[in-house]
Coordinates of C-alpha atoms and ligand atoms in Angstrom, one line a residue:
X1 CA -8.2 27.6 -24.0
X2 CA -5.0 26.8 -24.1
X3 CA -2.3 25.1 -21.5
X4 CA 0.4 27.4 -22.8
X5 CA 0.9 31.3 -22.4
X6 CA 2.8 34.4 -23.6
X7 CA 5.0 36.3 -21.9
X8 CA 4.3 40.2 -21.5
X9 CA 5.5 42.4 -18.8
X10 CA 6.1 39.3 -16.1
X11 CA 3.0 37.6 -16.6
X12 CA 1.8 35.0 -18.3
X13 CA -1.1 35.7 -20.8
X14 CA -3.8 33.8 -22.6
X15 CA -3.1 35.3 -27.1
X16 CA -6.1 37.0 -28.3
X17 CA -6.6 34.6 -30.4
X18 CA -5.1 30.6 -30.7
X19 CA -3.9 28.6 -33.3
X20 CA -3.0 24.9 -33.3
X21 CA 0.6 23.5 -33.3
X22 CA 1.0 19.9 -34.9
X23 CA 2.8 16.9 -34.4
X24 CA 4.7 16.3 -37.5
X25 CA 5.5 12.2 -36.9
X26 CA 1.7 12.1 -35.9
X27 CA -0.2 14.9 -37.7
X28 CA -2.2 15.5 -34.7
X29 CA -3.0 18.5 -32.8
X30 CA -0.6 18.4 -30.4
X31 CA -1.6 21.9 -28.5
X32 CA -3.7 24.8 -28.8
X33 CA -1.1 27.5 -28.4
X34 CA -1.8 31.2 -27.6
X35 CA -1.7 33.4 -31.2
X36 CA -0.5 37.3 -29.5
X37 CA -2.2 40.0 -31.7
X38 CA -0.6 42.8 -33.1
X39 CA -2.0 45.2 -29.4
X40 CA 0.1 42.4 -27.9
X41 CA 3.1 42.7 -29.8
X42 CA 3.4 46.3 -29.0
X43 CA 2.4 45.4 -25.4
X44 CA 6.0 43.1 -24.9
X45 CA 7.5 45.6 -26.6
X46 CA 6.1 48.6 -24.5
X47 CA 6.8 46.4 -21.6
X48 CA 10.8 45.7 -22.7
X49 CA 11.2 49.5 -23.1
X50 CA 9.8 50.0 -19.8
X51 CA 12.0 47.2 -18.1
X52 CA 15.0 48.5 -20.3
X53 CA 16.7 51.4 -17.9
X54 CA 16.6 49.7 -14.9
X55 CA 18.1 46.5 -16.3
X56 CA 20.7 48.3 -18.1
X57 CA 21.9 49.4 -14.6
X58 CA 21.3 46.2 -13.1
X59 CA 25.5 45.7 -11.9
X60 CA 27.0 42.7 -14.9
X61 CA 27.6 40.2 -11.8
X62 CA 23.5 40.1 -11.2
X63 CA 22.8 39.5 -14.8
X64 CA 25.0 36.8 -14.9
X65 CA 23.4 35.6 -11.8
X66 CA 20.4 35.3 -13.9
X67 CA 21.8 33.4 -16.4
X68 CA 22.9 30.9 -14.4
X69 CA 19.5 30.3 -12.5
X70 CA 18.1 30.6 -16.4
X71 CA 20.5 27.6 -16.9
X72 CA 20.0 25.8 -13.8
X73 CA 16.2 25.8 -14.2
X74 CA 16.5 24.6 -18.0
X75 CA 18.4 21.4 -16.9
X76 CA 16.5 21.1 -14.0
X77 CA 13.2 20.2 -16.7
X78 CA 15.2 19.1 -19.3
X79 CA 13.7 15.9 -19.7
X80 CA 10.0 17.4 -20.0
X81 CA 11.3 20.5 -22.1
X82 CA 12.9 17.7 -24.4
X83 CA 9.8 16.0 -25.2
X84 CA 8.3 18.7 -26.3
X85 CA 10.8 19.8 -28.6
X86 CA 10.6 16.1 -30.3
X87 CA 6.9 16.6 -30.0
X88 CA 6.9 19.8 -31.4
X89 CA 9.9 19.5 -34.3
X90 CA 10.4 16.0 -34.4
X91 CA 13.7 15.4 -33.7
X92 CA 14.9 11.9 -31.7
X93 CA 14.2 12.1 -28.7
X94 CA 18.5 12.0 -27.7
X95 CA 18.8 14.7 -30.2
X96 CA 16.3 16.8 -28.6
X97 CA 18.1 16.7 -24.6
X98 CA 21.2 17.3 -26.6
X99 CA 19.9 20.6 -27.6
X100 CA 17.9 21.4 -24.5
X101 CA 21.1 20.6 -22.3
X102 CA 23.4 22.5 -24.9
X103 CA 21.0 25.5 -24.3
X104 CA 21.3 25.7 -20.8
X105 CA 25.5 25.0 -21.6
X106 CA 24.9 28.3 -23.8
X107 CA 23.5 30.5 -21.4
X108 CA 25.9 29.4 -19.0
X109 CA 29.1 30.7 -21.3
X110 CA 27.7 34.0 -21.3
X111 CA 28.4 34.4 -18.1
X112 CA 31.9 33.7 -18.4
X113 CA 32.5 36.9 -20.9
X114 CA 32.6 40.8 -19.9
X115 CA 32.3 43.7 -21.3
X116 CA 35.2 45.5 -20.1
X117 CA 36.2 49.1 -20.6
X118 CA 39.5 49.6 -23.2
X119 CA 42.0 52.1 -22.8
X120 CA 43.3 52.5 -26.4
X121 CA 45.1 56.2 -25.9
X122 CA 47.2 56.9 -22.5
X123 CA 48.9 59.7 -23.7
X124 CA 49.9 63.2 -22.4
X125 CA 47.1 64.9 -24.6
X126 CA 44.2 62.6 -24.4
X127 CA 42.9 59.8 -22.7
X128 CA 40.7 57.5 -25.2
X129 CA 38.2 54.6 -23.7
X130 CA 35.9 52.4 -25.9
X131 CA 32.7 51.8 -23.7
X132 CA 30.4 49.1 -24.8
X133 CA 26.9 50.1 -23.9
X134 CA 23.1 48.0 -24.4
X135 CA 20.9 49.2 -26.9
X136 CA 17.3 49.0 -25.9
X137 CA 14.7 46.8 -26.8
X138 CA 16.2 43.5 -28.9
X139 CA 13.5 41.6 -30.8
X140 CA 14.9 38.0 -31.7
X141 CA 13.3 36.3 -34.2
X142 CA 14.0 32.3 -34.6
X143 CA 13.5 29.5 -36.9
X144 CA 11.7 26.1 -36.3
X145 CA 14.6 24.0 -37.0
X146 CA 16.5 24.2 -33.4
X147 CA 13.9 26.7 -31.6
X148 CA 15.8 26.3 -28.6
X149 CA 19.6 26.5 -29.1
X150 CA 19.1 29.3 -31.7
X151 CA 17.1 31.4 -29.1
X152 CA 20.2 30.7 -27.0
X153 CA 22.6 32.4 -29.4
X154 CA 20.6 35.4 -29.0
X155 CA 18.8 36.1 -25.3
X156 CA 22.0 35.3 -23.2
X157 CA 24.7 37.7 -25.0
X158 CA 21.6 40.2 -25.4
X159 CA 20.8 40.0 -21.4
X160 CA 24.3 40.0 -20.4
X161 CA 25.1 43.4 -22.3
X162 CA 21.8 45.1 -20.4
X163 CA 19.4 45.1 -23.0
X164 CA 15.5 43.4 -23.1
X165 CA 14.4 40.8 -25.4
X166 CA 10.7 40.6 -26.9
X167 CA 11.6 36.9 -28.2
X168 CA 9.3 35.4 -31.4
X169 CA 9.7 31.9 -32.1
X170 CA 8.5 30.1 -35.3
X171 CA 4.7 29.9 -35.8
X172 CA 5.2 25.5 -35.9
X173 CA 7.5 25.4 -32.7
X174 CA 6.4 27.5 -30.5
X175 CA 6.0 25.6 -27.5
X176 CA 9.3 24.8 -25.9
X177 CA 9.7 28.7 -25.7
X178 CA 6.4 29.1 -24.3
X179 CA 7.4 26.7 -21.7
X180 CA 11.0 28.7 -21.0
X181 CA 8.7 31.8 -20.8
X182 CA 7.0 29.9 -17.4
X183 CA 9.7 28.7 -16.1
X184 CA 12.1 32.1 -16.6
X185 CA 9.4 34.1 -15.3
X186 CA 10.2 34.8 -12.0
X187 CA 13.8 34.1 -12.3
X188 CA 13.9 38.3 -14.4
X189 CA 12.3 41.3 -13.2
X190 CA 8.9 42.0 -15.5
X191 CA 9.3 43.3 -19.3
X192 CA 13.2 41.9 -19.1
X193 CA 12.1 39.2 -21.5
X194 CA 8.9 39.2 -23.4
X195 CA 7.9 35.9 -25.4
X196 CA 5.2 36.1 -28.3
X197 CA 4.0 33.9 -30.6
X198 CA 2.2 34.4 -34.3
X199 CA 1.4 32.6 -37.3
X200 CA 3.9 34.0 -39.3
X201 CA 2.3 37.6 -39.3
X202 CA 4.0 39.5 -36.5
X203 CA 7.5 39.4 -37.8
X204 CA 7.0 42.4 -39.8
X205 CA 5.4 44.7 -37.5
X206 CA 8.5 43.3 -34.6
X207 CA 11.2 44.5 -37.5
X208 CA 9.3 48.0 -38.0
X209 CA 8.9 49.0 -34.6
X210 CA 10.0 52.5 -33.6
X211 CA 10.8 50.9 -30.0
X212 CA 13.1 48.2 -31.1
X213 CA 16.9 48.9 -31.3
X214 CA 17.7 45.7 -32.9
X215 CA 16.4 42.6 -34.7
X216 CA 18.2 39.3 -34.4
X217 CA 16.9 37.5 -36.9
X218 CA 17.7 33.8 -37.7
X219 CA 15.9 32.2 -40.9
X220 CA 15.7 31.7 -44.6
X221 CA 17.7 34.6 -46.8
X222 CA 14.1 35.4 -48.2
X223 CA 13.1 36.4 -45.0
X224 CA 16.1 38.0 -44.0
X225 CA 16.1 40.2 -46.8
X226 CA 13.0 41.7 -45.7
X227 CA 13.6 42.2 -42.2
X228 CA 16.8 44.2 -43.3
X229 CA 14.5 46.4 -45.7
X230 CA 11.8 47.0 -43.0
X231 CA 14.7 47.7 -40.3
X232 CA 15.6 50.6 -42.7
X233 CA 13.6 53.0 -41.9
X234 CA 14.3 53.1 -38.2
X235 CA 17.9 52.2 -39.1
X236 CA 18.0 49.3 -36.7
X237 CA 20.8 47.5 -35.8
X238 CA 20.5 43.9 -37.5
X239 CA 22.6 40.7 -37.3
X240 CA 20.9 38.1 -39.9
X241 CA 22.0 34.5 -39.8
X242 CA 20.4 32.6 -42.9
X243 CA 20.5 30.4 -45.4
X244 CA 23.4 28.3 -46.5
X245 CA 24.4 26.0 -49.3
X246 CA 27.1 23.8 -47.5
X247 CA 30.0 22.0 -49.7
X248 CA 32.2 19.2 -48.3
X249 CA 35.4 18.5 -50.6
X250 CA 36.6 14.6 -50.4
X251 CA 39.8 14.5 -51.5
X252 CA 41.8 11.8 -53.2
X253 CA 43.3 10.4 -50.0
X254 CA 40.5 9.7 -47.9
X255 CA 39.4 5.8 -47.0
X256 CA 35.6 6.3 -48.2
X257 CA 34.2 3.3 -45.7
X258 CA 36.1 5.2 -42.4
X259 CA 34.8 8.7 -43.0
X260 CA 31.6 7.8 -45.0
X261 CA 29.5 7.7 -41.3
X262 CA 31.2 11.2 -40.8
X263 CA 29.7 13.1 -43.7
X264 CA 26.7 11.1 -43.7
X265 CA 26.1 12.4 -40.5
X266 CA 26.9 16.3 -41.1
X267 CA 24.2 15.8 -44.0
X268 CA 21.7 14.3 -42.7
X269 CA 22.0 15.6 -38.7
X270 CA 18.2 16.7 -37.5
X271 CA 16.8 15.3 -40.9
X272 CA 19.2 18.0 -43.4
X273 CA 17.2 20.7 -41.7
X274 CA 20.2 22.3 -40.1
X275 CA 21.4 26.2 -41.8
X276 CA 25.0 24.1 -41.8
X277 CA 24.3 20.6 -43.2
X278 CA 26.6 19.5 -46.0
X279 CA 24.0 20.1 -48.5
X280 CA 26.1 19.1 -51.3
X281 CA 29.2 16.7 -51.3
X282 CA 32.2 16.5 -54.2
X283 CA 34.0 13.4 -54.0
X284 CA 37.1 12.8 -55.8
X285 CA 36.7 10.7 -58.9
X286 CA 38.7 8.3 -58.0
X287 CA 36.9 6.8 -54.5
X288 CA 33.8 8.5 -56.3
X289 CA 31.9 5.0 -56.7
X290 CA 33.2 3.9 -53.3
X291 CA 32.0 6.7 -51.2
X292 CA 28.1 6.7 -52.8
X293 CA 27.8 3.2 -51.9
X294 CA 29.1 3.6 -48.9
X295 CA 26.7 6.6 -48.0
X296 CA 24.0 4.6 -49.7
X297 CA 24.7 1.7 -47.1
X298 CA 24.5 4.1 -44.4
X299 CA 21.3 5.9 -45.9
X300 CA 19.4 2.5 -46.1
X301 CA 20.1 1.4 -42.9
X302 CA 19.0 4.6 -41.0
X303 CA 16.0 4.2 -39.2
X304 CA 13.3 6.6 -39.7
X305 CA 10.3 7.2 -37.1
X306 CA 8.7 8.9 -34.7
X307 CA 11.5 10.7 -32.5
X308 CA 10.1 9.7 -28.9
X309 CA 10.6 5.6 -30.3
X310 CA 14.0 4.2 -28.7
X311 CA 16.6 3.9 -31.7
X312 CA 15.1 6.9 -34.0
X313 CA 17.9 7.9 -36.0
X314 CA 16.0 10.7 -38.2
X315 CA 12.8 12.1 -36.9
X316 CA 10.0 13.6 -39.7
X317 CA 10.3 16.9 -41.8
X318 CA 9.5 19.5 -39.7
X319 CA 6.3 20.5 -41.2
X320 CA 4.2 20.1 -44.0
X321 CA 5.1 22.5 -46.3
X322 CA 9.0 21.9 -45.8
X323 CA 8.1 18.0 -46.4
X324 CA 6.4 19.1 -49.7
X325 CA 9.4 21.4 -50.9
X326 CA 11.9 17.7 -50.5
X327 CA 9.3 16.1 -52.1
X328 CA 9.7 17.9 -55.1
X329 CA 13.0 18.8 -55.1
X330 CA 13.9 15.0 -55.0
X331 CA 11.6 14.5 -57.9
X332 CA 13.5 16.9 -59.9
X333 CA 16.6 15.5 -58.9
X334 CA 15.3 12.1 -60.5
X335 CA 15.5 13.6 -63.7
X336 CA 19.2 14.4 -63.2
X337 CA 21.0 12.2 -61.5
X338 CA 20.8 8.5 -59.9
X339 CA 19.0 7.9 -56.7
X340 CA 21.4 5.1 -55.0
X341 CA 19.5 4.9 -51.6
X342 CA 15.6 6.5 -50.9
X343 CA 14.0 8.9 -53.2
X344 CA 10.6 8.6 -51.5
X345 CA 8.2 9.9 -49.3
X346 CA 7.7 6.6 -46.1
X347 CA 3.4 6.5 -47.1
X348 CA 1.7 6.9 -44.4
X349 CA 0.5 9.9 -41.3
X350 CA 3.9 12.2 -40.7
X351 CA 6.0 14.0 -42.9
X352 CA 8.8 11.2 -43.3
X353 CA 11.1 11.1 -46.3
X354 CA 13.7 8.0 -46.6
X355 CA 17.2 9.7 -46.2
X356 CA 18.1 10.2 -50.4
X357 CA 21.6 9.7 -52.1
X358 CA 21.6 11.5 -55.7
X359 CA 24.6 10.6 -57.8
X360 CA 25.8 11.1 -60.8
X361 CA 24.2 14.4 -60.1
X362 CA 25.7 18.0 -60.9
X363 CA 25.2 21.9 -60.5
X364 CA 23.1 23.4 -62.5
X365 CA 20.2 21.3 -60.7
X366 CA 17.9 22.2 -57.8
X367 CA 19.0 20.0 -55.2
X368 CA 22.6 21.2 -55.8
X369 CA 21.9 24.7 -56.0
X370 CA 19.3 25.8 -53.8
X371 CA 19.2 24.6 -50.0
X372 CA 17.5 21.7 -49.8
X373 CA 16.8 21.9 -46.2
X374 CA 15.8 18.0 -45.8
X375 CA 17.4 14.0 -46.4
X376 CA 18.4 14.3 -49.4
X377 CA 22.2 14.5 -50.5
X378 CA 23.4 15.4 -53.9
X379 CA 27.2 13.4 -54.5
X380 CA 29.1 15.1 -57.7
X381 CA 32.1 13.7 -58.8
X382 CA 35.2 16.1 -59.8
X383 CA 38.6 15.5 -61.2
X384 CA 40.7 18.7 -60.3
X385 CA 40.4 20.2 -56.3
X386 CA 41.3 23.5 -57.1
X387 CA 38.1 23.5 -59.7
X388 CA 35.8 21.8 -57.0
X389 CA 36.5 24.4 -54.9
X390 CA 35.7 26.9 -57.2
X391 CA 32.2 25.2 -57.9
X392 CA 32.2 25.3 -54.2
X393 CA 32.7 28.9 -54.2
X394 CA 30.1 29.5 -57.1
X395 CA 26.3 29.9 -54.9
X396 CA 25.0 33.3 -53.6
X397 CA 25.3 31.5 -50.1
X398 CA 28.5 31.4 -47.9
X399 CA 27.6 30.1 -44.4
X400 CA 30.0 26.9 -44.0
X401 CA 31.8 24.2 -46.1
X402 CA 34.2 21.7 -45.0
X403 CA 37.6 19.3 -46.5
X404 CA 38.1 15.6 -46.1
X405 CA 41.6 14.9 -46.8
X406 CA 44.0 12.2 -44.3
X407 CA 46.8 15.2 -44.8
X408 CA 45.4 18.4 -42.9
X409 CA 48.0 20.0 -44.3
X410 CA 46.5 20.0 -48.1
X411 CA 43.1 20.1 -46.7
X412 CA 43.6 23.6 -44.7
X413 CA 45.6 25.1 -48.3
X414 CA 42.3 24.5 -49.9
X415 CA 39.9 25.6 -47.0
X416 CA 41.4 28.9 -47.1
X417 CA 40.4 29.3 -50.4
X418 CA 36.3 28.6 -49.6
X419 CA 34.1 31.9 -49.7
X420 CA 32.1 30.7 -46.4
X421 CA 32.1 31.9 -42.8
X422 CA 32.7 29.2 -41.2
X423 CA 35.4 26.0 -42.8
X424 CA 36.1 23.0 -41.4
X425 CA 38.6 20.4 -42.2
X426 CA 37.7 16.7 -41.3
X427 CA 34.3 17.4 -39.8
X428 CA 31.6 19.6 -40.5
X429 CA 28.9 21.6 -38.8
X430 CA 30.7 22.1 -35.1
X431 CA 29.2 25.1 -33.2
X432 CA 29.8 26.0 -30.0
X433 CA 29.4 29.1 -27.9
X434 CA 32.5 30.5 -27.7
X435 CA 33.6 30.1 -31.8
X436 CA 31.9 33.2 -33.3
X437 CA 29.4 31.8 -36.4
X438 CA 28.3 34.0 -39.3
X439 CA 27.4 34.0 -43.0
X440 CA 28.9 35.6 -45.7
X441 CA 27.0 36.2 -49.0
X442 CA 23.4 36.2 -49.1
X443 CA 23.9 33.8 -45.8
X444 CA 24.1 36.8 -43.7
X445 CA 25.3 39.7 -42.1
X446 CA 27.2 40.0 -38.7
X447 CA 28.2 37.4 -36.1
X448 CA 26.6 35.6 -33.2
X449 CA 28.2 33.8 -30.3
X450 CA 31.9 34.1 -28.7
X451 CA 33.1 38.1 -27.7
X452 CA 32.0 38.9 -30.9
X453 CA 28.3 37.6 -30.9
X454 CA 28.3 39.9 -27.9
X455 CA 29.6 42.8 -29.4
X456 CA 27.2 42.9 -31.5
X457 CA 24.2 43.3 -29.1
X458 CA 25.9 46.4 -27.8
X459 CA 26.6 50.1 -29.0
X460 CA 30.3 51.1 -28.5
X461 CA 31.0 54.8 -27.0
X462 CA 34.3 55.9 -27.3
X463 CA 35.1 58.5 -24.3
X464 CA 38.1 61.0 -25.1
X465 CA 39.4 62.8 -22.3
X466 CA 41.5 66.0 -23.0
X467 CA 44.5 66.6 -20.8
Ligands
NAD501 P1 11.7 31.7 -42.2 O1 12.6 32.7 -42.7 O2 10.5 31.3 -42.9 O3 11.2 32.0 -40.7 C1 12.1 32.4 -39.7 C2 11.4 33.2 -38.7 O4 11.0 34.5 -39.3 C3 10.1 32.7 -38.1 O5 10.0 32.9 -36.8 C4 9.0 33.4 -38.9 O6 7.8 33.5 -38.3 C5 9.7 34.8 -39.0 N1 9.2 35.6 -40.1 C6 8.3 35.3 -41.1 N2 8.1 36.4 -41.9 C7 8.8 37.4 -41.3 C8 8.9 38.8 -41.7 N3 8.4 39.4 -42.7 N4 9.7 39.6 -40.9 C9 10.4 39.0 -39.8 N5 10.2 37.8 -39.4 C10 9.5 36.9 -40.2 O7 12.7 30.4 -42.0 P2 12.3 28.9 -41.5 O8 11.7 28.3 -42.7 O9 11.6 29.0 -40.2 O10 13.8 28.3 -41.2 C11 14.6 27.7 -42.2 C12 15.6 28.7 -42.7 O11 16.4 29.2 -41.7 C13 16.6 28.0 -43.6 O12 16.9 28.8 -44.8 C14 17.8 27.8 -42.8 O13 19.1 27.7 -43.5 C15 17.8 29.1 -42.0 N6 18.6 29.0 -40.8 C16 19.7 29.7 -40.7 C17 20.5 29.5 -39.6 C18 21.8 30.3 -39.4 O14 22.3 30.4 -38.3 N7 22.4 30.8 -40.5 C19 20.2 28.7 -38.5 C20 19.0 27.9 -38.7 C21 18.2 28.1 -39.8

């Protein structure tokens, strides 16, 4: 038996089978969490199709309604949801109410936004309007990185524009959506939002289903690939937000000790498991030996541990076989490069890893690039910006990169020149709700969050009048 349940049609359900969900600081089974089979699947989705027509017509103001009380009831357990999540993913225990708080924050945007109709032709002949209309059932697949926030770029924008959610999280973080799924239940009429859970064998048959209109699908590129070949068939409407390869550019004019705590942080944020960590950092040749020592300082005096500990700064790996991949990845890089700060596994019950700096590292490795997803940062020196930007440029992925210069004015000439979606200049890694986020390149396709994240969750009807 387990204390948690899916969500199908309204009511809370026991899976037809179960599966255990670890602890990664501890290793221990921290639940036995409901497993839905594939008669359950198509139940939540039956259910969502059923719920679909009335919500659609459900008047925009009540919708938002709903996401406020959504919101409201989020912060109103956000101290028990955020135990969980560190429980379940690992992450400090601050880090985790930071995302549980940012979700509610999310939900609450959504409600700012509408969907207006757009006269774009007045004329004597013809009037034209673009409607924007929900498309049905939306199954929204997430990873186990942030399982909450990245749920939130999905069911608020997909709710607000009418449609119904069957909502999968990741087989290794399933919990803290379980736990929404209680607390949300009452809050929507049955079969609005549907949560299931699986062990990584249910995304497939989700992405096929005749029912669904569209999958919105955050996760590795591998993954993503597939769900946009087995959403062919029904031609379903995807938006895929995936892997990414992150370079920050130090130029010559930055003071390495002020903005080292800066990039150390958009590394090594949640433990390097984050789609938009600086993955890989080029520092300028000249303050090239300042800044890895300063990083190195910064590495070696982060404190690693269980997240729910007062003072955790990085949490463990996620799960075991993410821990393995760094493992091996900063083994390779050993053969490479330098390793200034880390470089091991911490010994011991949980999947911790010492926060690594690699330098004298360069491409052409793994751990510069493929995505490392973990604490491990790869520093390469360069001599020319324009050609750093180009080695910048030169990975399949394309979701973010940033520049670090004290003149924005050179920075943003050379950020306009990076193939990503998203650029920053002097930070890194900032989302927020209303700044649409999307890959380009093999980091994905479409656009979550702001007007345009919304957009996306509807169909657009353009209405011409003859006159
Ligand atoms: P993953 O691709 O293994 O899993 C993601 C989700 O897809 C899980 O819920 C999983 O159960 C499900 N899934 C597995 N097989 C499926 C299939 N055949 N069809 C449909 N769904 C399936 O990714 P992960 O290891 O959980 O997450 C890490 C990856 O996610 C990294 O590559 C990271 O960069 C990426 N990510 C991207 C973003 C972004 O916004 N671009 C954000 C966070 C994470």
């Amino acid at each position: 038996m387990s204390d948690y349940k899916l969500l199908i049609n309204g009511k809370l359900v026991a899976g037809d089978q179960t599966m255990d969900v670890l602890n990664p600081a501890t290793e221990e089974v921290l639940a036995k969490c409901p497993r839905a089979s594939k008669a359950q699947l198509d139940q939540a989705v039956a259910a969502a199709k059923a719920a679909f027509p009335a919500w659609a017509k459900t008047p925009m103001a009540e919708r938002k309604k709903a996401l406020n009380a959504i919101a409201d009831v989020i912060e109103k357990n956000g101290q028990e949801l955020a135990r969980l999540l560190t429980q379940e993913q690992g992450k400090p225990l601050a880090d985790a109410t930071g995302e549980v708080f940012g979700t509610a924050a999310f939900f609450r945007y959504f409600t700012a936004l509408d969907l207006p109709i757009k006269v774009i032709d007045d004329s004597e002949g013809r009037k034209v309007e673009l409607h924007r209309k929900p498309l049905g059932v939306i199954g929204a697949i997430v990873p186990w990185n942030f399982p909450l926030i990245l749920m939130a770029f999905k069911l608020p924008p997909a709710l607000l524009a009418g449609n119904t959610v069957v909502l999968k999280p990741a087989p290794t973080t399933p919990l803290t959506s379980l736990k929404l799924g209680e607390l949300i239940k009452d809050i929507l009429p049955p079969g609005v939002v549907n949560i299931i859970t699986d062990a990584n064998d249910l995304g497939g048959a989700l992405t096929a289903h005749p029912d669904v209109r569209k999958i919105s699908f955050t996760g590795s590129t591998a993954t993503g690939a597939k769900v946009m070949a087995g959403a062919a068939a029904t031609l379903k409407r995807i938006t895929l937000e995936l892997g990414g390869n992150d370079a920050g550019i130090v130029l010559d004019d930055v003071n390495p000790k002020e903005t080292a705590p800066a990039l150390f942080q958009s590394a090594f944020q949640n433990n390097g498991q984050v789609c938009i960590a600086m993955k890989r950092l080029y520092v300028h040749e000249s303050i090239y030996d300042e800044m890895c020592d300063e990083l190195a300082k910064l590495a070696k005096a982060a404190i690693v541990g269980n997240g729910l500990e007062q003072g955790t700064q990085l949490g463990p790996l996620q799960n075991k076989m993410q821990f393995d991949k760094v493992k091996e990845v900063i083994e390779d890089a050993k053969k490479h490069g330098r390793v200034i700060a880390g470089g091991a596994a911490q010994g011991g019950t949980g999947y911790f890893i010492q926060p690594t700096i690699v330098r004298d590292i360069s491409d052409g490795t793994r751990l510069v690039d493929e995505e490392q997803f973990g604490p491990v940062l790869p520093v390469i020196k360069y001599s020319d910006p324009e050609d750093a930007v180009a080695r910048a440029n030169a990975s399949p992925y394309g979701l973010g990169g940033s520049i670090w210069s004290s003149n924005p004015d050179r920075a943003y000439k050379l950020a306009v020149q990076m193939e990503s979606g998203s650029v920053w200049v002097n930070k890194h890694a900032e989302l927020a709700p209303n700044i649409p986020f999307g890959g380009s390149k093999s980091s994905g396709l479409g656009t979550e969050l702001g007007e345009e994240g919304l957009a996306e969750f509807t169909q657009l009807q353009v209405i011409n009048v003859a006159r």
